[in-house]
Amino acid sequence: MTLSPAALRVLRAVAATLVSDGAADLGDRVAVKIAALPRRSDREELDLLLRWLDSQVLNLLLTGIPLPFTRMSPAQRERCLRGWATSWIGQRRKAFQALKRLTTVTHYTTPGVARAIGYPGPLGPPPNTAKAIRPLAITGRTLLECDVVVVGSGAGGGVVAAELAAAGKDVIVLEKGGYRNEADFTHVEGEALETMYDAGGLLATRDLGLVVLQGATLGGGTVINYTTSFATPPSVRNEWARKHQLPHFEQKEFNVALHKVANRLGVNPDHANPSGRDRVLIRGLETLGWHHGLLPRDVRGCPQDDSCGYCGFGCRAGAKQSTLVTYLQDAVTRGARIVVDCEVQRVTIERGIATGVEARAGKSGFAVTVRAKAVVLAAGSIHSPALLLRSGVSLAALGKHLALHPATAVFGQMDEEVRPWTGTVQAHYSDQFADLHEGYGFKFETAPVHPSFQALATPWKSSAQFREWMGRLPRTALTGILLRDRFGGRVRVDRAGNPIVDYRLSRYDRRHLRRAISAAAELMEAAGAREIWLPLAQPVSYVPGVKNAREDWLRRVDAAGWGPNQLLLVTFHQMASCRMGASKRTSVVDAEHRVWGIRNLYVADASTFPSASGVNPMLTVMAMAHRAAGVIATH
Ligand SMILES: Cc1cc2nc3c(=O)[nH]c(=O)nc-3n(C[C@H](O)[C@H](O)[C@H](O)COP(=O)(O)OP(=O)(O)OC[C@H]3O[C@@H](n4cnc5c(N)ncnc54)[C@H](O)[C@@H]3O)c2cc1C
């Protein structure tokens, strides 16, 4: 569905108001993105809200301006949009954020635009690296047969495929993303988001309260992730063993699995040369005497220099040990077949037994049917439950308990050049507040800030203020907050079978987040920040040094509100929506990764975590998948 002509007219005016120095076709390019949103109802809602924005009566009632948006003066338009940004009506804030994010990210990811704010990327063309994998070409309606079909090729799918192929199984991997290797890593932000992230980077919870980032490319999240490779913490393993009655998490077999995957990925603590961002973080932590440590990373020969930091768009150096350069290549060497651009629609289940999957491949949407003795879902924590729901599986816990590690950051304006997009992607962390209550709390880490992220995070009050804040990028540092959430959300599917993600921060988790914001601001002060701010809808900042400045700022933050579409929250880690457990009433898979009540159907990805892992989850996913492969191989 494309926008109606009336909505498009308003969108053009909105885009020109949000970014007054944008190209003449900015609104039209945003319209193309809206047309590509995965859910029809989201597209229809935006169309309707845009038309409301042009309603004279509504504008009079809501903002006191008795004009359609398209007939307002530039100053009136800005005032009107500010009203939407801070409205007490959730729908208006949601519409504002949708339009602000789409417009500003589209503008600042237009090649060349970000040069004006000192951003140099991308750094030349990608290398001419040959492709090591030759995916199966699908040129028409196709029927395939194998022992095991694996859906998804990320942290879980890659490991399962390689280990099963090593065990002599005939394996087929179906991946909905394309095959992009070093030679395709252009590091052009907009292109990378569109081609390597799920829904082109536009996935979000239903109320847009959380931006959902996950990989959708051969290798899944492991290709675009930040290489941090924590083993599952002993306290979390203990919680899973005890509370979820899954003793194997504390047994030797899980140690062995963790060890094997870490070994294959070459996880090591020797590539933690601090970036400009990390140096600020360390300075703050050391001044306060708070914990900090080196991050273990899955890299071999990582340069850790100015060529780094673009890892979220793929590692050109081939240093990141994603499944693309490890497990998937192992799988192929042992005979596994890989199909890319192939989206699985449903699992075929006959009389309680999984018999294969049905998928669509390529732009032409050729039907692909795979008949298999076993089906392993590793499509990640949003799509694995959606697939099961589409396939008619009905279990009380299916899609529930979704954990997201909600992340945000406190930003600081520094005297020094930080150039937050560059250097080692993540090198240091702090667990000072990781255990505030029963193992729940938050971690501090940093993350690269490229123009798209800065545009997402920067509050908008006027196009002049926004432009000025974007220009601060080179001297911006951040303390990233990663919250271990205790109470989760839910994945459902709409009538067309698309996933809908419902998630609201619980009061318990909000308390921890409030503590995190306060502590992160204290840290930025200790690191010497001149001005400190939070990614709220509107600018709320403070200059440290004045008595009670932070306490006063926190009161203003509370007054501005940090509910959905007031504070930017992002999830990089989706977990636990098909959780493992000891009973079919409270979980989706048993201790052996088998979906309760359906034979030959397994799930082996982050969705099987019993709860949030509290640490960056990749290594835990892989260890669980490694163990799952052992179970399936003896099937
Ligand atoms: C920007 C970013 C940075 C991150 N940094 C880190 C980090 O530093 N350390 C860490 O531990 N974790 C990190 N993570 C998280 C980590 O990458 C994930 O937790 C992990 O990859 C999850 O593994 P998975 O197997 O569950 O899913 P994924 O790795 O996401 O793989 C799922 C795959 O299934 C495919 N798929 C989905 N639906 C279908 C379908 N219907 N048919 C066919 N294929 C389908 C997807 O395209 C995808 O490739 C990061 C994530 C992001 C987005």
Short mmCIF file of N, CA and C in Angstrom, two decimals, residues 162-297:
data_model
loop_
_atom_site.label_atom_id
_atom_site.label_comp_id
_atom_site.label_asym_id
_atom_site.label_seq_id
_atom_site.Cartn_x
_atom_site.Cartn_y
_atom_site.Cartn_z
N ALA A 162 26.09 -26.76 11.36
CA ALA A 162 27.46 -27.30 11.26
C ALA A 162 27.61 -28.58 12.07
N GLU A 163 27.08 -28.57 13.28
CA GLU A 163 27.27 -29.74 14.14
C GLU A 163 26.50 -30.94 13.61
N LEU A 164 25.32 -30.71 13.04
CA LEU A 164 24.56 -31.84 12.49
C LEU A 164 25.21 -32.36 11.21
N ALA A 165 25.73 -31.44 10.42
CA ALA A 165 26.44 -31.89 9.21
C ALA A 165 27.67 -32.71 9.62
N ALA A 166 28.34 -32.26 10.69
CA ALA A 166 29.52 -33.00 11.17
C ALA A 166 29.12 -34.38 11.68
N ALA A 167 27.89 -34.48 12.16
CA ALA A 167 27.41 -35.78 12.67
C ALA A 167 26.89 -36.65 11.53
N GLY A 168 27.05 -36.19 10.30
CA GLY A 168 26.69 -37.02 9.14
C GLY A 168 25.28 -36.82 8.63
N LYS A 169 24.58 -35.81 9.15
CA LYS A 169 23.20 -35.58 8.69
C LYS A 169 23.20 -34.76 7.39
N ASP A 170 22.19 -35.03 6.59
CA ASP A 170 21.98 -34.25 5.37
C ASP A 170 21.17 -33.01 5.79
N VAL A 171 21.81 -31.84 5.72
CA VAL A 171 21.21 -30.62 6.30
C VAL A 171 20.90 -29.59 5.22
N ILE A 172 19.75 -28.95 5.35
CA ILE A 172 19.44 -27.78 4.50
C ILE A 172 19.16 -26.60 5.43
N VAL A 173 19.78 -25.46 5.14
CA VAL A 173 19.53 -24.24 5.90
C VAL A 173 18.73 -23.28 5.02
N LEU A 174 17.62 -22.79 5.54
CA LEU A 174 16.84 -21.79 4.80
C LEU A 174 16.96 -20.45 5.52
N GLU A 175 17.40 -19.45 4.80
CA GLU A 175 17.63 -18.12 5.41
C GLU A 175 16.88 -17.07 4.60
N LYS A 176 16.10 -16.26 5.31
CA LYS A 176 15.30 -15.28 4.56
C LYS A 176 16.12 -14.10 4.04
N GLY A 177 17.26 -13.83 4.69
CA GLY A 177 18.12 -12.74 4.22
C GLY A 177 18.96 -13.18 3.03
N GLY A 178 19.69 -12.21 2.45
CA GLY A 178 20.55 -12.53 1.31
C GLY A 178 21.94 -12.95 1.77
N TYR A 179 22.78 -13.29 0.82
CA TYR A 179 24.16 -13.65 1.14
C TYR A 179 25.04 -12.45 0.84
N ARG A 180 25.53 -11.82 1.87
CA ARG A 180 26.42 -10.67 1.71
C ARG A 180 27.70 -10.96 2.48
N ASN A 181 28.82 -10.85 1.79
CA ASN A 181 30.10 -11.05 2.48
C ASN A 181 30.91 -9.76 2.45
N GLU A 182 32.19 -9.83 2.80
CA GLU A 182 33.03 -8.64 2.92
C GLU A 182 32.91 -7.74 1.68
N ALA A 183 32.84 -8.36 0.52
CA ALA A 183 32.79 -7.58 -0.73
C ALA A 183 31.52 -6.74 -0.84
N ASP A 184 30.50 -7.09 -0.05
CA ASP A 184 29.23 -6.34 -0.10
C ASP A 184 29.09 -5.35 1.04
N PHE A 185 30.06 -5.36 1.97
CA PHE A 185 29.94 -4.48 3.13
C PHE A 185 30.38 -3.06 2.74
N THR A 186 29.47 -2.36 2.09
CA THR A 186 29.79 -1.02 1.59
C THR A 186 29.91 -0.01 2.72
N HIS A 187 29.33 -0.35 3.89
CA HIS A 187 29.31 0.55 5.04
C HIS A 187 28.51 1.83 4.75
N VAL A 188 27.73 1.81 3.71
CA VAL A 188 26.77 2.89 3.49
C VAL A 188 25.60 2.58 4.42
N GLU A 189 25.41 3.45 5.42
CA GLU A 189 24.49 3.12 6.50
C GLU A 189 23.09 2.69 6.05
N GLY A 190 22.50 3.55 5.22
CA GLY A 190 21.12 3.28 4.81
C GLY A 190 21.02 1.94 4.10
N GLU A 191 21.98 1.67 3.24
CA GLU A 191 21.97 0.41 2.48
C GLU A 191 22.16 -0.79 3.41
N ALA A 192 23.09 -0.65 4.38
CA ALA A 192 23.34 -1.76 5.30
C ALA A 192 22.09 -2.07 6.12
N LEU A 193 21.42 -1.02 6.59
CA LEU A 193 20.20 -1.25 7.37
C LEU A 193 19.17 -1.96 6.51
N GLU A 194 19.02 -1.49 5.28
CA GLU A 194 17.99 -2.07 4.41
C GLU A 194 18.27 -3.51 4.04
N THR A 195 19.54 -3.85 3.84
CA THR A 195 19.84 -5.17 3.29
C THR A 195 20.25 -6.21 4.34
N MET A 196 20.62 -5.75 5.55
CA MET A 196 21.13 -6.73 6.51
C MET A 196 20.38 -6.77 7.83
N TYR A 197 19.43 -5.86 8.00
CA TYR A 197 18.65 -5.83 9.24
C TYR A 197 17.20 -6.22 8.93
N ASP A 198 16.58 -6.84 9.93
CA ASP A 198 15.20 -7.26 9.75
C ASP A 198 14.32 -6.03 9.48
N ALA A 199 13.43 -6.17 8.51
CA ALA A 199 12.52 -5.10 8.10
C ALA A 199 13.28 -3.80 7.81
N GLY A 200 14.50 -3.94 7.29
CA GLY A 200 15.29 -2.77 6.93
C GLY A 200 15.61 -1.88 8.12
N GLY A 201 15.64 -2.47 9.31
CA GLY A 201 15.93 -1.69 10.52
C GLY A 201 14.71 -0.98 11.07
N LEU A 202 13.53 -1.24 10.48
CA LEU A 202 12.33 -0.50 10.90
C LEU A 202 11.42 -1.29 11.83
N LEU A 203 11.89 -2.45 12.29
CA LEU A 203 11.05 -3.25 13.19
C LEU A 203 10.96 -2.54 14.54
N ALA A 204 9.79 -2.61 15.14
CA ALA A 204 9.61 -1.99 16.46
C ALA A 204 8.49 -2.71 17.18
N THR A 205 8.37 -2.45 18.49
CA THR A 205 7.21 -2.98 19.19
C THR A 205 5.96 -2.28 18.66
N ARG A 206 4.79 -2.85 18.97
CA ARG A 206 3.57 -2.34 18.35
C ARG A 206 3.35 -0.85 18.64
N ASP A 207 3.70 -0.42 19.85
CA ASP A 207 3.49 0.99 20.18
C ASP A 207 4.71 1.85 19.83
N LEU A 208 5.67 1.28 19.13
CA LEU A 208 6.92 1.96 18.73
C LEU A 208 7.78 2.36 19.93
N GLY A 209 7.42 1.84 21.11
CA GLY A 209 8.15 2.19 22.33
C GLY A 209 9.57 1.65 22.33
N LEU A 210 9.82 0.60 21.57
CA LEU A 210 11.17 0.02 21.49
C LEU A 210 11.51 -0.28 20.05
N VAL A 211 12.67 0.17 19.61
CA VAL A 211 13.17 -0.16 18.27
C VAL A 211 13.81 -1.55 18.37
N VAL A 212 13.41 -2.47 17.48
CA VAL A 212 13.90 -3.84 17.54
C VAL A 212 14.95 -4.04 16.44
N LEU A 213 16.20 -4.18 16.84
CA LEU A 213 17.27 -4.39 15.85
C LEU A 213 17.67 -5.86 15.86
N GLN A 214 17.61 -6.49 14.72
CA GLN A 214 18.11 -7.86 14.59
C GLN A 214 18.55 -8.09 13.15
N GLY A 215 19.52 -8.99 13.01
CA GLY A 215 20.07 -9.25 11.69
C GLY A 215 19.11 -10.05 10.82
N ALA A 216 19.14 -9.81 9.51
CA ALA A 216 18.40 -10.64 8.55
C ALA A 216 19.28 -10.74 7.31
N THR A 217 20.23 -11.62 7.39
CA THR A 217 21.22 -11.82 6.33
C THR A 217 21.82 -13.19 6.59
N LEU A 218 22.51 -13.76 5.63
CA LEU A 218 23.12 -15.06 5.90
C LEU A 218 24.13 -14.89 7.05
N GLY A 219 23.91 -15.64 8.13
CA GLY A 219 24.73 -15.45 9.34
C GLY A 219 23.97 -14.70 10.43
N GLY A 220 22.80 -14.15 10.08
CA GLY A 220 21.92 -13.50 11.06
C GLY A 220 22.63 -12.44 11.88
N GLY A 221 22.29 -12.40 13.15
CA GLY A 221 22.83 -11.38 14.05
C GLY A 221 24.34 -11.44 14.17
N THR A 222 24.94 -12.59 13.93
CA THR A 222 26.39 -12.70 14.16
C THR A 222 27.19 -11.89 13.15
N VAL A 223 26.56 -11.52 12.02
CA VAL A 223 27.27 -10.76 10.99
C VAL A 223 27.31 -9.27 11.34
N ILE A 224 26.23 -8.80 11.98
CA ILE A 224 26.15 -7.36 12.23
C ILE A 224 26.34 -7.03 13.71
N ASN A 225 26.62 -8.02 14.53
CA ASN A 225 26.69 -7.70 15.96
C ASN A 225 28.05 -7.15 16.36
N TYR A 226 28.14 -6.82 17.66
CA TYR A 226 29.28 -6.04 18.14
C TYR A 226 30.40 -6.90 18.74
N THR A 227 30.35 -8.21 18.52
CA THR A 227 31.43 -9.16 18.85
C THR A 227 31.65 -9.44 20.34
N THR A 228 30.86 -8.84 21.20
CA THR A 228 31.03 -9.09 22.64
C THR A 228 30.60 -10.53 22.93
N SER A 229 31.47 -11.26 23.60
CA SER A 229 31.24 -12.70 23.73
C SER A 229 31.37 -13.16 25.18
N PHE A 230 30.34 -12.86 25.95
CA PHE A 230 30.31 -13.30 27.34
C PHE A 230 29.80 -14.74 27.43
N ALA A 231 30.41 -15.51 28.30
CA ALA A 231 29.82 -16.81 28.63
C ALA A 231 28.60 -16.55 29.52
N THR A 232 27.69 -17.50 29.56
CA THR A 232 26.51 -17.36 30.42
C THR A 232 26.99 -17.24 31.88
N PRO A 233 26.59 -16.20 32.60
CA PRO A 233 27.10 -16.04 33.97
C PRO A 233 26.63 -17.18 34.89
N PRO A 234 27.48 -17.60 35.83
CA PRO A 234 27.11 -18.68 36.74
C PRO A 234 25.79 -18.41 37.47
N SER A 235 25.53 -17.15 37.86
CA SER A 235 24.29 -16.87 38.59
C SER A 235 23.06 -17.13 37.70
N VAL A 236 23.19 -16.83 36.40
CA VAL A 236 22.06 -17.05 35.49
C VAL A 236 21.89 -18.56 35.26
N ARG A 237 22.98 -19.25 35.12
CA ARG A 237 22.91 -20.71 34.94
C ARG A 237 22.24 -21.35 36.15
N ASN A 238 22.60 -20.82 37.33
CA ASN A 238 22.01 -21.34 38.55
C ASN A 238 20.51 -21.07 38.57
N GLU A 239 20.13 -19.86 38.17
CA GLU A 239 18.69 -19.50 38.14
C GLU A 239 17.94 -20.43 37.18
N TRP A 240 18.51 -20.67 36.02
CA TRP A 240 17.84 -21.52 35.03
C TRP A 240 17.75 -22.98 35.51
N ALA A 241 18.81 -23.43 36.18
CA ALA A 241 18.81 -24.81 36.67
C ALA A 241 17.79 -24.97 37.80
N ARG A 242 17.77 -24.01 38.68
CA ARG A 242 16.97 -24.13 39.90
C ARG A 242 15.52 -23.74 39.65
N LYS A 243 15.34 -22.50 39.19
CA LYS A 243 13.98 -21.97 39.09
C LYS A 243 13.22 -22.61 37.93
N HIS A 244 13.92 -22.94 36.88
CA HIS A 244 13.24 -23.50 35.70
C HIS A 244 13.42 -25.02 35.61
N GLN A 245 14.01 -25.58 36.63
CA GLN A 245 14.22 -27.04 36.72
C GLN A 245 14.92 -27.59 35.48
N LEU A 246 16.03 -26.97 35.15
CA LEU A 246 16.80 -27.41 33.99
C LEU A 246 18.25 -27.63 34.44
N PRO A 247 18.47 -28.75 35.15
CA PRO A 247 19.77 -28.96 35.80
C PRO A 247 20.96 -28.93 34.85
N HIS A 248 20.74 -29.26 33.57
CA HIS A 248 21.90 -29.34 32.67
C HIS A 248 22.67 -28.02 32.56
N PHE A 249 21.98 -26.90 32.86
CA PHE A 249 22.69 -25.62 32.76
C PHE A 249 23.84 -25.51 33.76
N GLU A 250 23.76 -26.32 34.82
CA GLU A 250 24.86 -26.27 35.80
C GLU A 250 25.77 -27.48 35.68
N GLN A 251 25.54 -28.27 34.65
CA GLN A 251 26.35 -29.48 34.54
C GLN A 251 27.47 -29.32 33.52
N LYS A 252 28.32 -30.34 33.53
CA LYS A 252 29.54 -30.27 32.72
C LYS A 252 29.22 -30.13 31.23
N GLU A 253 28.14 -30.77 30.78
CA GLU A 253 27.83 -30.72 29.34
C GLU A 253 27.65 -29.28 28.85
N PHE A 254 27.11 -28.42 29.69
CA PHE A 254 26.94 -27.03 29.24
C PHE A 254 28.28 -26.29 29.25
N ASN A 255 29.13 -26.63 30.23
CA ASN A 255 30.50 -26.06 30.22
C ASN A 255 31.21 -26.43 28.92
N VAL A 256 31.06 -27.71 28.57
CA VAL A 256 31.74 -28.21 27.36
C VAL A 256 31.22 -27.46 26.14
N ALA A 257 29.90 -27.30 26.06
CA ALA A 257 29.31 -26.61 24.91
C ALA A 257 29.81 -25.17 24.83
N LEU A 258 29.84 -24.48 25.97
CA LEU A 258 30.33 -23.10 25.98
C LEU A 258 31.78 -23.03 25.53
N HIS A 259 32.55 -23.97 26.03
CA HIS A 259 33.98 -24.00 25.71
C HIS A 259 34.18 -24.25 24.20
N LYS A 260 33.41 -25.19 23.67
CA LYS A 260 33.59 -25.54 22.25
C LYS A 260 33.25 -24.38 21.33
N VAL A 261 32.14 -23.71 21.62
CA VAL A 261 31.76 -22.61 20.70
C VAL A 261 32.74 -21.44 20.85
N ALA A 262 33.15 -21.17 22.09
CA ALA A 262 34.10 -20.05 22.29
C ALA A 262 35.40 -20.35 21.56
N ASN A 263 35.78 -21.60 21.58
CA ASN A 263 37.00 -22.03 20.89
C ASN A 263 36.89 -21.84 19.38
N ARG A 264 35.76 -22.26 18.84
CA ARG A 264 35.58 -22.16 17.39
C ARG A 264 35.58 -20.70 16.93
N LEU A 265 35.06 -19.83 17.81
CA LEU A 265 34.99 -18.41 17.45
C LEU A 265 36.26 -17.67 17.84
N GLY A 266 37.17 -18.34 18.52
CA GLY A 266 38.41 -17.67 18.94
C GLY A 266 38.16 -16.55 19.94
N VAL A 267 37.19 -16.74 20.84
CA VAL A 267 36.88 -15.68 21.81
C VAL A 267 38.11 -15.38 22.67
N ASN A 268 38.44 -14.09 22.80
CA ASN A 268 39.64 -13.73 23.55
C ASN A 268 39.50 -12.32 24.12
N PRO A 269 40.26 -12.02 25.20
CA PRO A 269 40.18 -10.69 25.81
C PRO A 269 41.29 -9.76 25.32
N ASP A 270 41.96 -10.16 24.24
CA ASP A 270 43.16 -9.42 23.81
C ASP A 270 42.89 -8.39 22.72
N HIS A 271 41.62 -8.16 22.42
CA HIS A 271 41.29 -7.18 21.38
C HIS A 271 40.40 -6.09 21.96
N ALA A 272 40.83 -5.58 23.12
CA ALA A 272 39.99 -4.59 23.81
C ALA A 272 40.69 -3.23 23.86
N ASN A 273 41.39 -2.91 22.80
CA ASN A 273 42.02 -1.59 22.71
C ASN A 273 40.91 -0.53 22.75
N PRO A 274 40.88 0.35 23.77
CA PRO A 274 39.71 1.23 23.93
C PRO A 274 39.56 2.26 22.81
N SER A 275 38.34 2.43 22.38
CA SER A 275 38.01 3.50 21.41
C SER A 275 37.89 4.81 22.19
N GLY A 276 37.63 5.90 21.49
CA GLY A 276 37.39 7.18 22.16
C GLY A 276 36.23 7.07 23.14
N ARG A 277 35.17 6.35 22.74
CA ARG A 277 34.00 6.15 23.62
C ARG A 277 34.41 5.41 24.88
N ASP A 278 35.20 4.33 24.67
CA ASP A 278 35.60 3.52 25.82
C ASP A 278 36.50 4.31 26.77
N ARG A 279 37.34 5.17 26.20
CA ARG A 279 38.24 5.94 27.07
C ARG A 279 37.43 6.84 28.00
N VAL A 280 36.36 7.42 27.48
CA VAL A 280 35.51 8.27 28.32
C VAL A 280 34.85 7.41 29.41
N LEU A 281 34.34 6.24 28.99
CA LEU A 281 33.67 5.33 29.94
C LEU A 281 34.64 4.93 31.06
N ILE A 282 35.85 4.53 30.67
CA ILE A 282 36.84 4.07 31.66
C ILE A 282 37.20 5.21 32.62
N ARG A 283 37.37 6.41 32.05
CA ARG A 283 37.74 7.56 32.90
C ARG A 283 36.67 7.79 33.97
N GLY A 284 35.41 7.75 33.55
CA GLY A 284 34.32 7.96 34.51
C GLY A 284 34.30 6.86 35.56
N LEU A 285 34.44 5.62 35.11
CA LEU A 285 34.37 4.49 36.04
C LEU A 285 35.53 4.54 37.04
N GLU A 286 36.70 4.88 36.53
CA GLU A 286 37.86 4.90 37.43
C GLU A 286 37.78 6.06 38.42
N THR A 287 37.30 7.20 37.96
CA THR A 287 37.15 8.35 38.87
C THR A 287 36.21 7.99 40.03
N LEU A 288 35.16 7.23 39.70
CA LEU A 288 34.18 6.89 40.73
C LEU A 288 34.57 5.62 41.50
N GLY A 289 35.60 4.94 41.02
CA GLY A 289 36.01 3.69 41.67
C GLY A 289 35.02 2.55 41.41
N TRP A 290 34.34 2.62 40.28
CA TRP A 290 33.37 1.58 39.94
C TRP A 290 34.03 0.47 39.12
N HIS A 291 33.39 -0.71 39.14
CA HIS A 291 33.95 -1.85 38.41
C HIS A 291 34.06 -1.58 36.92
N HIS A 292 35.16 -2.03 36.30
CA HIS A 292 35.15 -2.16 34.84
C HIS A 292 36.07 -3.29 34.42
N GLY A 293 35.75 -3.87 33.27
CA GLY A 293 36.53 -5.00 32.79
C GLY A 293 36.64 -4.99 31.28
N LEU A 294 37.57 -5.82 30.78
CA LEU A 294 37.77 -5.95 29.33
C LEU A 294 36.71 -6.87 28.75
N LEU A 295 36.23 -6.53 27.59
CA LEU A 295 35.23 -7.39 26.96
C LEU A 295 35.91 -8.51 26.16
N PRO A 296 35.48 -9.76 26.38
CA PRO A 296 35.94 -10.83 25.51
C PRO A 296 35.25 -10.71 24.16
N ARG A 297 35.99 -10.91 23.06
CA ARG A 297 35.40 -10.70 21.73
C ARG A 297 35.71 -11.88 20.80
#
